[in-house]
Amino acid sequence: MALFLLKLIFFAVNLISNLVSRLIFSTIAHLLVLLIQGFKLPGQVIHGSLGQVSEVIKSCFEYFLGLVMEAISTLISTFFDYLIESVTGSSAVTTSTIGDLLEKTKTSLDALTDFKEVFEGLPEMIFNMVMDLWNNYKDALGYVAENA
């Protein structure tokens, strides 16, 4: 059940990131085309504004990737913190609870095999998010190139 929920969460994160990046890039592309068609400024000004827009898009892309990397590092850090906490907490357990600890360790190892499947889906989700972001970026630039 937990595996299904985690996969559902991965799908939702991927879908939301795709929709947000599509919205951002499409909006920027349409506004840029309207700006270019509305003013018809000389080529140097257009080149400069396109350079600034590309810098804004690059910074948004870098910021988004930074957020993704921060989320991944937080997830990994939380996992290791939980693992360290469980290991250090178990050192203070008396001999009467060692059997329970071994039983819980077996259960957690069984759970880790389930997490293996989940973590196999994590790189795919990240790859899909980056590819969707890149495709939306290319679509927006293509729209600007066609309509400018």
Tab-separated table of C-alpha atoms in Angstrom:
chain	number	residue	atom	x	y	z
A	1	MET	CA	0.000	0.000	0.000
A	2	ALA	CA	2.820	2.375	0.944
A	3	LEU	CA	4.594	1.545	-2.300
A	4	PHE	CA	1.505	2.466	-4.299
A	5	LEU	CA	1.131	5.746	-2.398
A	6	LEU	CA	4.785	6.660	-2.967
A	7	LYS	CA	4.486	5.907	-6.663
A	8	LEU	CA	1.337	8.017	-6.753
A	9	ILE	CA	3.215	10.844	-5.032
A	10	PHE	CA	6.048	10.582	-7.574
A	11	PHE	CA	3.504	10.758	-10.391
A	12	ALA	CA	1.804	13.787	-8.838
A	13	VAL	CA	5.109	15.639	-8.329
A	14	ASN	CA	6.084	14.919	-11.925
A	15	LEU	CA	2.701	16.066	-13.241
A	16	ILE	CA	2.684	19.264	-11.199
A	17	SER	CA	6.241	20.172	-12.187
A	18	ASN	CA	5.397	19.590	-15.839
A	19	LEU	CA	2.286	21.760	-15.644
A	20	VAL	CA	4.083	24.554	-13.797
A	21	SER	CA	7.053	24.599	-16.159
A	22	ARG	CA	4.727	24.448	-19.183
A	23	LEU	CA	2.721	27.371	-17.806
A	24	ILE	CA	5.819	29.430	-17.063
A	25	PHE	CA	7.502	28.844	-20.407
A	26	SER	CA	4.318	29.263	-22.453
A	27	THR	CA	3.450	32.498	-20.660
A	28	ILE	CA	6.926	33.900	-21.159
A	29	ALA	CA	6.915	32.870	-24.823
A	30	HIS	CA	3.508	34.436	-25.516
A	31	LEU	CA	4.399	37.633	-23.697
A	32	LEU	CA	7.697	37.829	-25.553
A	33	VAL	CA	5.994	37.368	-28.909
A	34	LEU	CA	3.415	40.037	-28.067
A	35	LEU	CA	6.188	42.377	-26.991
A	36	ILE	CA	8.199	41.795	-30.154
A	37	GLN	CA	5.212	42.129	-32.467
A	38	GLY	CA	3.890	45.161	-30.591
A	39	PHE	CA	7.002	47.281	-30.683
A	40	LYS	CA	9.073	45.966	-33.633
A	41	LEU	CA	12.224	47.427	-32.167
A	42	PRO	CA	15.567	47.361	-33.982
A	43	GLY	CA	17.457	44.094	-34.083
A	44	GLN	CA	20.002	45.038	-31.425
A	45	VAL	CA	17.306	45.814	-28.866
A	46	ILE	CA	15.464	42.587	-29.675
A	47	HIS	CA	18.711	40.653	-29.397
A	48	GLY	CA	19.409	42.246	-26.024
A	49	SER	CA	15.904	41.548	-24.727
A	50	LEU	CA	16.077	37.945	-25.934
A	51	GLY	CA	19.398	37.648	-24.138
A	52	GLN	CA	17.821	38.952	-20.946
A	53	VAL	CA	14.824	36.646	-21.319
A	54	SER	CA	17.146	33.704	-21.892
A	55	GLU	CA	19.057	34.688	-18.755
A	56	VAL	CA	15.785	34.819	-16.814
A	57	ILE	CA	14.802	31.408	-18.173
A	58	LYS	CA	18.251	30.034	-17.320
A	59	SER	CA	18.034	31.406	-13.798
A	60	CYS	CA	14.521	29.951	-13.372
A	61	PHE	CA	15.794	26.620	-14.664
A	62	GLU	CA	18.797	26.705	-12.325
A	63	TYR	CA	16.549	27.682	-9.409
A	64	PHE	CA	14.139	24.843	-10.212
A	65	LEU	CA	16.995	22.336	-10.471
A	66	GLY	CA	18.362	23.673	-7.185
A	67	LEU	CA	14.997	23.038	-5.544
A	68	VAL	CA	14.888	19.523	-6.969
A	69	MET	CA	18.422	18.781	-5.786
A	70	GLU	CA	17.639	20.244	-2.358
A	71	ALA	CA	14.534	18.073	-2.102
A	72	ILE	CA	16.508	14.981	-3.061
A	73	SER	CA	19.286	15.777	-0.579
A	74	THR	CA	16.698	16.417	2.144
A	75	LEU	CA	15.046	13.088	1.390
A	76	ILE	CA	18.365	11.239	1.524
A	77	SER	CA	19.442	13.137	4.640
A	78	THR	CA	16.160	12.323	6.382
A	79	PHE	CA	16.543	8.671	5.489
A	80	PHE	CA	20.085	8.547	6.876
A	81	ASP	CA	19.046	10.504	9.981
A	82	TYR	CA	16.302	7.982	10.585
A	83	LEU	CA	18.763	5.142	10.050
A	84	ILE	CA	21.340	6.689	12.431
A	85	GLU	CA	18.649	7.447	15.009
A	86	SER	CA	17.426	3.883	14.926
A	87	VAL	CA	20.977	2.523	15.257
A	88	THR	CA	22.013	4.835	18.134
A	89	GLY	CA	18.692	4.400	19.924
A	90	SER	CA	19.048	0.645	19.827
A	91	SER	CA	22.380	0.729	21.708
A	92	ALA	CA	20.612	1.707	24.957
A	93	VAL	CA	18.135	-1.191	24.805
A	94	THR	CA	18.338	-3.846	27.544
A	95	THR	CA	18.844	-7.533	26.882
A	96	SER	CA	15.147	-8.262	27.306
A	97	THR	CA	14.311	-6.106	24.249
A	98	ILE	CA	17.097	-7.382	21.975
A	99	GLY	CA	14.736	-10.004	20.558
A	100	ASP	CA	12.216	-7.287	19.706
A	101	LEU	CA	14.971	-5.245	18.092
A	102	LEU	CA	16.014	-8.150	15.893
A	103	GLU	CA	12.403	-8.653	14.911
A	104	LYS	CA	12.017	-4.962	14.046
A	105	THR	CA	15.263	-5.048	12.079
A	106	LYS	CA	13.922	-7.951	10.051
A	107	THR	CA	10.712	-6.011	9.428
A	108	SER	CA	12.646	-2.899	8.396
A	109	LEU	CA	14.820	-4.964	6.049
A	110	ASP	CA	11.654	-6.329	4.506
A	111	ALA	CA	10.437	-2.741	4.177
A	112	LEU	CA	13.752	-1.781	2.534
A	113	THR	CA	13.072	-4.285	-0.214
A	114	ASP	CA	9.808	-2.417	-0.833
A	115	PHE	CA	11.703	0.895	-0.800
A	116	LYS	CA	14.071	-0.517	-3.403
A	117	GLU	CA	11.187	-0.480	-5.868
A	118	VAL	CA	10.261	3.032	-4.789
A	119	PHE	CA	13.787	4.344	-5.183
A	120	GLU	CA	13.941	2.761	-8.610
A	121	GLY	CA	11.051	5.077	-9.563
A	122	LEU	CA	12.720	8.192	-8.091
A	123	PRO	CA	15.378	8.635	-10.830
A	124	GLU	CA	12.721	8.074	-13.477
A	125	MET	CA	10.546	10.791	-11.904
A	126	ILE	CA	13.472	13.222	-11.782
A	127	PHE	CA	14.445	12.398	-15.368
A	128	ASN	CA	10.851	12.955	-16.518
A	129	MET	CA	10.693	16.281	-14.677
A	130	VAL	CA	13.939	17.499	-16.276
A	131	MET	CA	12.908	16.255	-19.726
A	132	ASP	CA	9.483	17.926	-19.437
A	133	LEU	CA	11.153	21.142	-18.332
A	134	TRP	CA	13.584	20.975	-21.254
A	135	ASN	CA	10.810	20.160	-23.768
A	136	ASN	CA	8.654	23.026	-22.482
A	137	TYR	CA	11.660	25.348	-22.775
A	138	LYS	CA	12.267	24.220	-26.368
A	139	ASP	CA	8.563	24.597	-27.234
A	140	ALA	CA	8.521	28.126	-25.846
A	141	LEU	CA	11.651	29.079	-27.804
A	142	GLY	CA	10.183	27.476	-30.939
A	143	TYR	CA	6.991	29.503	-30.493
A	144	VAL	CA	9.007	32.682	-30.134
A	145	ALA	CA	11.101	31.832	-33.205
A	146	GLU	CA	8.016	31.103	-35.329
A	147	ASN	CA	5.949	34.095	-34.279
A	148	ALA	CA	8.519	36.810	-33.658
